[in-house]
mmCIF file of C-alpha atoms in Angstrom:
data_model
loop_
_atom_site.group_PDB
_atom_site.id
_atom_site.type_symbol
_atom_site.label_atom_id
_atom_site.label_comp_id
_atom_site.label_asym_id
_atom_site.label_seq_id
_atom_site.Cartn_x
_atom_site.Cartn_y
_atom_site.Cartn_z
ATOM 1 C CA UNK A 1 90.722 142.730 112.934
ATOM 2 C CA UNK A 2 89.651 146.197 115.018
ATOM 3 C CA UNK A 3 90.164 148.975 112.873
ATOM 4 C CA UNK A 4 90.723 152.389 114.504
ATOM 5 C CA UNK A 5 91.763 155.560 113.575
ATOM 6 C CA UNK A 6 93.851 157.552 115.048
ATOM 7 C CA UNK A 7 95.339 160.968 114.424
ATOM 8 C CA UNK A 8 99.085 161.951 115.403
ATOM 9 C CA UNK A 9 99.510 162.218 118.983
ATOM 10 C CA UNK A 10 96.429 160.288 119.945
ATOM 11 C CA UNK A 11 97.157 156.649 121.471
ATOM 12 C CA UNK A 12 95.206 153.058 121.751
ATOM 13 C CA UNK A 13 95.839 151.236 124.775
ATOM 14 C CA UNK A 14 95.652 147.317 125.212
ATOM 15 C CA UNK A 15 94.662 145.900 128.160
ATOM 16 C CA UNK A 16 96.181 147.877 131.280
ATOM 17 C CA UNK A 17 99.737 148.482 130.570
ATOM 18 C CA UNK A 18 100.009 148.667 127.154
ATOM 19 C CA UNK A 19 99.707 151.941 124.972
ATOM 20 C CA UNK A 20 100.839 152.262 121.194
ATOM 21 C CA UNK A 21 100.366 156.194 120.256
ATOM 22 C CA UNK A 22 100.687 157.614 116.975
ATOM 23 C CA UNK A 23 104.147 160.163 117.201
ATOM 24 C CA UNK A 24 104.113 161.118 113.510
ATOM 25 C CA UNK A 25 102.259 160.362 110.593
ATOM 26 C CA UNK A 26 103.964 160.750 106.932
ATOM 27 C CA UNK A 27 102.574 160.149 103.404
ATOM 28 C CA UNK A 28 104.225 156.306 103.595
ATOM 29 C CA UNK A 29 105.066 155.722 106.906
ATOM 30 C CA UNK A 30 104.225 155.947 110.328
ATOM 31 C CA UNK A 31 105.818 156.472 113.614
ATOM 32 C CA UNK A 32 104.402 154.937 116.363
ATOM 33 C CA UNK A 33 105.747 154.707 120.550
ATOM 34 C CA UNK A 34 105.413 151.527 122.184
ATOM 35 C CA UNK A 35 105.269 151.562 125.998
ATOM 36 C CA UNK A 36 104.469 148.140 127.468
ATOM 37 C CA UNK A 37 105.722 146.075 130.392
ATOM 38 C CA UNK A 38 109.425 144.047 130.315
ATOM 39 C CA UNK A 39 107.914 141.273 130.170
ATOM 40 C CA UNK A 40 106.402 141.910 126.374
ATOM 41 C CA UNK A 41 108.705 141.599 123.806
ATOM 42 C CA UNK A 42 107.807 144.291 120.799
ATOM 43 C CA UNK A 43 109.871 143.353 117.942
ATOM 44 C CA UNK A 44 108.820 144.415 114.195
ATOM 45 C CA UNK A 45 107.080 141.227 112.637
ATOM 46 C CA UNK A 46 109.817 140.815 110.418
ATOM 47 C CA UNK A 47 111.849 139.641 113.186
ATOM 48 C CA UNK A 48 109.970 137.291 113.737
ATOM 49 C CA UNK A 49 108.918 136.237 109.632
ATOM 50 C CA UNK A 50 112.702 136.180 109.163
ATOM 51 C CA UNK A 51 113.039 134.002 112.410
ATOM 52 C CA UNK A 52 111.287 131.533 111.662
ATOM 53 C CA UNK A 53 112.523 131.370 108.025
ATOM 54 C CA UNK A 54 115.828 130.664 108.789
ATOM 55 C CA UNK A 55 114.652 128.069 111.288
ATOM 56 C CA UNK A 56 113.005 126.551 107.886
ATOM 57 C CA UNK A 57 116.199 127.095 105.974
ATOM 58 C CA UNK A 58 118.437 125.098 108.643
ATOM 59 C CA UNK A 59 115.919 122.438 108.881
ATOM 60 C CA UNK A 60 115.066 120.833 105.251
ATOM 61 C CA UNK A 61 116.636 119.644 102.783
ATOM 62 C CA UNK A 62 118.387 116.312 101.300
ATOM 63 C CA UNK A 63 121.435 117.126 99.552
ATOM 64 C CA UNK A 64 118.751 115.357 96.661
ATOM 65 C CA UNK A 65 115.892 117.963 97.272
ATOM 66 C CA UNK A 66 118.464 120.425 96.604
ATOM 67 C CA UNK A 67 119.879 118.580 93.374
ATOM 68 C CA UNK A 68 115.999 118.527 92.489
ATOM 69 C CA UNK A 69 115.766 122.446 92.966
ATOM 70 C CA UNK A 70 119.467 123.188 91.030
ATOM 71 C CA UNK A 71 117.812 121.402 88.259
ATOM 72 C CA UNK A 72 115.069 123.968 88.389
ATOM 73 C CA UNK A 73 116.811 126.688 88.538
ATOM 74 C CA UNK A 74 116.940 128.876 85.524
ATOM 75 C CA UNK A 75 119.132 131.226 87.158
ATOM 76 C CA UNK A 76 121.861 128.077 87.118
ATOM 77 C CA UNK A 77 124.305 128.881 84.060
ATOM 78 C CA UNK A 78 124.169 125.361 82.003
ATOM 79 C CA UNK A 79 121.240 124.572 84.102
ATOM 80 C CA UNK A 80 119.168 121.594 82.337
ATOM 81 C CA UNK A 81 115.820 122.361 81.101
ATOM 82 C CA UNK B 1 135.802 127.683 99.830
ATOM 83 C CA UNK B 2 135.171 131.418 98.838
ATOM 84 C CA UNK B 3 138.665 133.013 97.734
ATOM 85 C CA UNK B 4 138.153 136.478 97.342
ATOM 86 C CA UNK B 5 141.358 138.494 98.360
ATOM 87 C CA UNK B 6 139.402 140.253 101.183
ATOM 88 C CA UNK B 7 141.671 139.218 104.292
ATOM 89 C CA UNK B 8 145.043 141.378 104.954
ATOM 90 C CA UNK B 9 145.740 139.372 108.294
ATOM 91 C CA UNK B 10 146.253 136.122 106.795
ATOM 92 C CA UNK B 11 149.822 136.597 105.491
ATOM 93 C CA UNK B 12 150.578 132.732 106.447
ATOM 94 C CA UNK B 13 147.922 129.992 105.570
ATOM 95 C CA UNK B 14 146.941 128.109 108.449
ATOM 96 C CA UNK B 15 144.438 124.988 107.210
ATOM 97 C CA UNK B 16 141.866 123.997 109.713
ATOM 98 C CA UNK B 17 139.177 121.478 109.901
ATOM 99 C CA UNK B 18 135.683 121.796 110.075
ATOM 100 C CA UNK B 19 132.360 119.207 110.234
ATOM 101 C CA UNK B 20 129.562 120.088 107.400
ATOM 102 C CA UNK B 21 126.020 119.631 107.762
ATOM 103 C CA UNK B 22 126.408 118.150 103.833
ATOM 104 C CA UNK B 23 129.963 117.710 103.055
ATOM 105 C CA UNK B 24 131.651 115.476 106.001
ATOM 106 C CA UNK B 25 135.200 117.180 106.883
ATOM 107 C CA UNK B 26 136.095 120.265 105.170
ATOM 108 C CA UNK B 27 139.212 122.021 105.381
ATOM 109 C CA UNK B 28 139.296 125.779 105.635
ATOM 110 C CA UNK B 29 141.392 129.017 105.627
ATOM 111 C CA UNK B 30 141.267 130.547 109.053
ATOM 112 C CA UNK B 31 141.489 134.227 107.134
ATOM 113 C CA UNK B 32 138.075 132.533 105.008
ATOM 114 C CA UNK B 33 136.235 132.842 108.252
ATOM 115 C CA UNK B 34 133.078 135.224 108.369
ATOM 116 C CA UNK B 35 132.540 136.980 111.102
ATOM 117 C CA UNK B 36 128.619 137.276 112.123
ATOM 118 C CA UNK B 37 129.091 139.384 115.532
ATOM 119 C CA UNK B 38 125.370 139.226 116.261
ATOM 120 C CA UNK B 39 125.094 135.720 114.389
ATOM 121 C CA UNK B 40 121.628 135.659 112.303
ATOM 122 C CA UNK B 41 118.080 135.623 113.636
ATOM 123 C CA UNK B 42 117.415 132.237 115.455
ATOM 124 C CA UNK B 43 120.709 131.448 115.567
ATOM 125 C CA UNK B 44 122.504 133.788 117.736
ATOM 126 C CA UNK B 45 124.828 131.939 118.826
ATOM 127 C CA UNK B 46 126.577 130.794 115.602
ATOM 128 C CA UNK B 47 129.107 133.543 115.062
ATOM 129 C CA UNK B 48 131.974 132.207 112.477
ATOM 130 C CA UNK B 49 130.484 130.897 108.944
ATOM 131 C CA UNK B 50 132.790 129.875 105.889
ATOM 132 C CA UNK B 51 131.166 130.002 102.821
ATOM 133 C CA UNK B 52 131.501 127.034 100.668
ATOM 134 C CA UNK B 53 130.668 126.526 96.620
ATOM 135 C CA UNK B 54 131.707 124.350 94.229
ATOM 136 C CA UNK B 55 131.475 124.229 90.666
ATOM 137 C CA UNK B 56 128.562 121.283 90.552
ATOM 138 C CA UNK B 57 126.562 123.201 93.111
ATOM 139 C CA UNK B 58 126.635 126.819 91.190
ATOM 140 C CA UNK B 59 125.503 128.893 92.075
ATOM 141 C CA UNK B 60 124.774 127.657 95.843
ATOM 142 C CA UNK B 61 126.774 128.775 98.362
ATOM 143 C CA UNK B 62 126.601 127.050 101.726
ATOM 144 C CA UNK B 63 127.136 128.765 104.790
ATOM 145 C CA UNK B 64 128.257 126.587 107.355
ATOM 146 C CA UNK B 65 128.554 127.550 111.277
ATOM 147 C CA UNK B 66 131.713 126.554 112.247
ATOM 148 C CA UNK B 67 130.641 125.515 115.723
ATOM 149 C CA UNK B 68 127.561 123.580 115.068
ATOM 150 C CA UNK B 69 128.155 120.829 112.149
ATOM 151 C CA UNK B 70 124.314 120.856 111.759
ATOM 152 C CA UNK B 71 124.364 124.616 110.575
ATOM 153 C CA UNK B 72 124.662 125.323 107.588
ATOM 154 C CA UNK B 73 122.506 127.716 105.166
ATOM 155 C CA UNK B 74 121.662 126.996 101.676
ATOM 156 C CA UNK B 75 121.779 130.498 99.725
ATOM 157 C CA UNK B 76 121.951 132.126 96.633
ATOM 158 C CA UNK B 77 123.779 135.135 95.415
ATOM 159 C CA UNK B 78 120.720 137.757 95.343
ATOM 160 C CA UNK B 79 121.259 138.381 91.872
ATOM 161 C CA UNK B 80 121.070 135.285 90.903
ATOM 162 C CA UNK B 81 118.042 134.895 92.698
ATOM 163 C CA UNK B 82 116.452 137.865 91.675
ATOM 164 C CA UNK B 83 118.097 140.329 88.484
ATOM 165 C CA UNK B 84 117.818 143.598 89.629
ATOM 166 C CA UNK B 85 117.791 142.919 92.945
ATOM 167 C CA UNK B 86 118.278 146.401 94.869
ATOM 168 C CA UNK B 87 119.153 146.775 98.374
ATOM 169 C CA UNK B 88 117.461 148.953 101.188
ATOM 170 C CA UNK B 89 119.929 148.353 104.030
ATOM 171 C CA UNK B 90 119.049 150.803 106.875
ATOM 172 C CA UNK B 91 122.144 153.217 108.159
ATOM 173 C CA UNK B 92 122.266 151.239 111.855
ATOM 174 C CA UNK B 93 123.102 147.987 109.420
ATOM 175 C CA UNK B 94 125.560 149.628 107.313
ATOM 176 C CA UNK B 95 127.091 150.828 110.223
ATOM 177 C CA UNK B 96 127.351 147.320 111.743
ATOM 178 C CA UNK B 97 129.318 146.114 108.906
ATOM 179 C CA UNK B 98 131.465 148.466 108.894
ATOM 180 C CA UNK B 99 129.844 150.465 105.402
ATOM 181 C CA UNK B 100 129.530 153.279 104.175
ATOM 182 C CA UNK B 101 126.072 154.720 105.278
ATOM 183 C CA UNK B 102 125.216 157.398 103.335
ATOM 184 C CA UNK B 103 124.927 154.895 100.295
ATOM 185 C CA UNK B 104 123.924 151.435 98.967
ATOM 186 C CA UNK B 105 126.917 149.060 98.835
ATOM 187 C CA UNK B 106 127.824 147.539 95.356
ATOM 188 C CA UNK B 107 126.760 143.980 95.129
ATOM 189 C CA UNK B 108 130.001 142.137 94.160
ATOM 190 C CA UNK B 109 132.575 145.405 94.806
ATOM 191 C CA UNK B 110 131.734 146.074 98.504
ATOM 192 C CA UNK B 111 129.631 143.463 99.601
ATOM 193 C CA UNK B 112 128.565 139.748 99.362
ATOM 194 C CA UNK B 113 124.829 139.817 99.374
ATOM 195 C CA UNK B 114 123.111 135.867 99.931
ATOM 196 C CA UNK B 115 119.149 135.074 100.073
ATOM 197 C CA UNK B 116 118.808 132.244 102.261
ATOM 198 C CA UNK B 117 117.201 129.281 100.655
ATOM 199 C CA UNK B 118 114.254 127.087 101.971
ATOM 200 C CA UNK B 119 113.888 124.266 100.151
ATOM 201 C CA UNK B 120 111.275 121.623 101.760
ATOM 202 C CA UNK B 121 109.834 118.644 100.131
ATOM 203 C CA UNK B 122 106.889 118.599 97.815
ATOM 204 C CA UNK B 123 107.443 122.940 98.113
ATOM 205 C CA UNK B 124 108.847 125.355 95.721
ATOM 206 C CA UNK B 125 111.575 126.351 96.759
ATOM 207 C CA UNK B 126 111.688 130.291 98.220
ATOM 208 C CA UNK B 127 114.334 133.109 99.094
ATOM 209 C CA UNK B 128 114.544 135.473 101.193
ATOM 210 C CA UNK B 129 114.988 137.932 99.841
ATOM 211 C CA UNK B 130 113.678 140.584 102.482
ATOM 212 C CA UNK B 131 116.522 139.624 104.613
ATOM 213 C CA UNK B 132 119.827 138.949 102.788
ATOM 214 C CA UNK B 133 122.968 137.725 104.400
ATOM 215 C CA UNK B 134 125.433 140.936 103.774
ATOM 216 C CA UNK B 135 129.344 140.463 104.176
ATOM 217 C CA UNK B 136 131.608 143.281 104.220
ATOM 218 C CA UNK B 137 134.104 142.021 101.680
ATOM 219 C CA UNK B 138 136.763 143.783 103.258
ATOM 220 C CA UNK B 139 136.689 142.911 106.538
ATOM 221 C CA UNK B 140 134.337 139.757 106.202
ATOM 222 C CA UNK B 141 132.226 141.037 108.843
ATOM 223 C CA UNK B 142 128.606 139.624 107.857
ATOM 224 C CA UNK B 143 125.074 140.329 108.941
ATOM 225 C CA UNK B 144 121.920 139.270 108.031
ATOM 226 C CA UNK B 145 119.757 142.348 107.545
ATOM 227 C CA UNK B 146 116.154 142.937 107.887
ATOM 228 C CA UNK B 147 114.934 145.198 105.519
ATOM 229 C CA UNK B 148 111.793 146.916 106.707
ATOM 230 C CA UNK B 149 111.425 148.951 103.892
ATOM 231 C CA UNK B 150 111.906 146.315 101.014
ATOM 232 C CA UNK B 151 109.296 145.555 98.090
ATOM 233 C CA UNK B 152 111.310 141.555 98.758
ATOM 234 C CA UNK B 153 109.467 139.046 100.721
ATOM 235 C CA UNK B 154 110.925 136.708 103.241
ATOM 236 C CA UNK B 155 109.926 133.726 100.788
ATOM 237 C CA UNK B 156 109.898 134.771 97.340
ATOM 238 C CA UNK B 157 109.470 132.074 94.908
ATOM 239 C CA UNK B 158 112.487 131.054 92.866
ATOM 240 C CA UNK B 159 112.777 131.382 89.234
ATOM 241 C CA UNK B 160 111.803 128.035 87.505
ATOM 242 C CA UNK B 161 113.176 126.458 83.458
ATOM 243 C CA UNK B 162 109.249 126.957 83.252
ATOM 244 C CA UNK B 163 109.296 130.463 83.775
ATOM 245 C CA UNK B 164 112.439 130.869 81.631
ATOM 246 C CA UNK B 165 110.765 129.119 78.426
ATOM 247 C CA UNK B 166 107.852 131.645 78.697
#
């Protein structure tokens, strides 16, 4: 990974059309401009985590793998041990 | 089917029928319906959910799309999946529901708050619990919110008897 550092109002660019700059800098959090082309979606990677998660979610399970998991479960009231 | 007295409009009961992903036919409460206006992240187009639990699946509740039988979400209260579970929900998401913004809803009183389960073979089972499934229980208007600024992960690992017995 290409670490940089920037200070607020200073910017990176990637490639030709892309530029990220800094807009405000706090003790936990950052604030950062995105200007790229149409064509590039910017989305915050938890989009994307979350995305494919529930793509996960929808796709498994057995009504048996879940059985298997209930039986796990602490958090189930009665739940075997 | 969840019965929480949430739904004014429903003054006469009209029973429909809906395919499950795990159940076969299922018949439903049109006022039961939840409304996901923006449907849920990879699945945009699935806008009407009912919840369904039953007593030898507690605490699972299954959210099933009521346009695509395949649909349906395995979650778990938050609490249940994690005690203490707080909630971040940013103002813009509050506002989409149809919250209050200036403060946290109340798990239970204002809101139903689900972590989606993903349960694969031969894996522990996870939550996430970054991005809870949040229903207005008052109008039954439900999101599923990204929390940017949560200490949750998208697949937190699921309380085990193992863990309990320590």
């Amino acid at each position: 990974m290409l670490v940089m550092r920037r200070r607020e109002g200073e910017s990176i660019l990637i490639g030709d059309d892309i530029e990220i700059q800094i807009l405000h800098a706090g003790p936990s959090r950052i604030k950062i401009g995105i200007t790229a082309p149409k064509c590039v979606p910017v989305t915050a990677k938890e989009v994307k985590l979350v995305r494919q998660q529930n793509v996960a979610a929808a796709q498994t399970r057995s009504v048996a793998a879940l059985r298997a998991m209930l039986d796990q479960l602490s958090a189930r009231p009665g739940g075997e041990k | 089917m969840l019965n929480q007295p949430c739904m004014t409009t429903a003054q006469t009961t009209t029973l429909l029928r809906c395919e499950t992903r795990y159940f076969g036919p299922v018949e439903y409460d049109d006022g039961s319906v939840l409304v996901f206006p923006d449907g849920v992240p990879a699945f945009e187009e699935e806008k009407r959910f009912i919840a369904i639990h039953q007593p030898i699946n507690e605490p699972l509740i299954f959210l099933q799309s009521l346009s695509r039988p395949d649909v349906c979400f395995v979650t778990l209260p938050v609490l249940a999946a994690c005690a203490g579970y707080q909630t971040r929900i940013a103002p813009e998401d509050l506002d989409a529901l149809g919250l209050e913004t200036r403060e946290q809803p109340v798990i239970g009183r204002d809101v139903l708050c689900l972590a989606v389960l993903c349960v694969e073979e031969n894996a522990p089972p996870t939550a996430n619990l970054l991005a809870p499934i949040v229903v207005n229980l008052r109008t039954r208007c439900g999101r599923q919110v990204i929390q940017t600024d949560s200490r949750y992960s998208h697949q937190e690992n699921l309380p085990v008897a193992e863990a309990a017995c320590s």
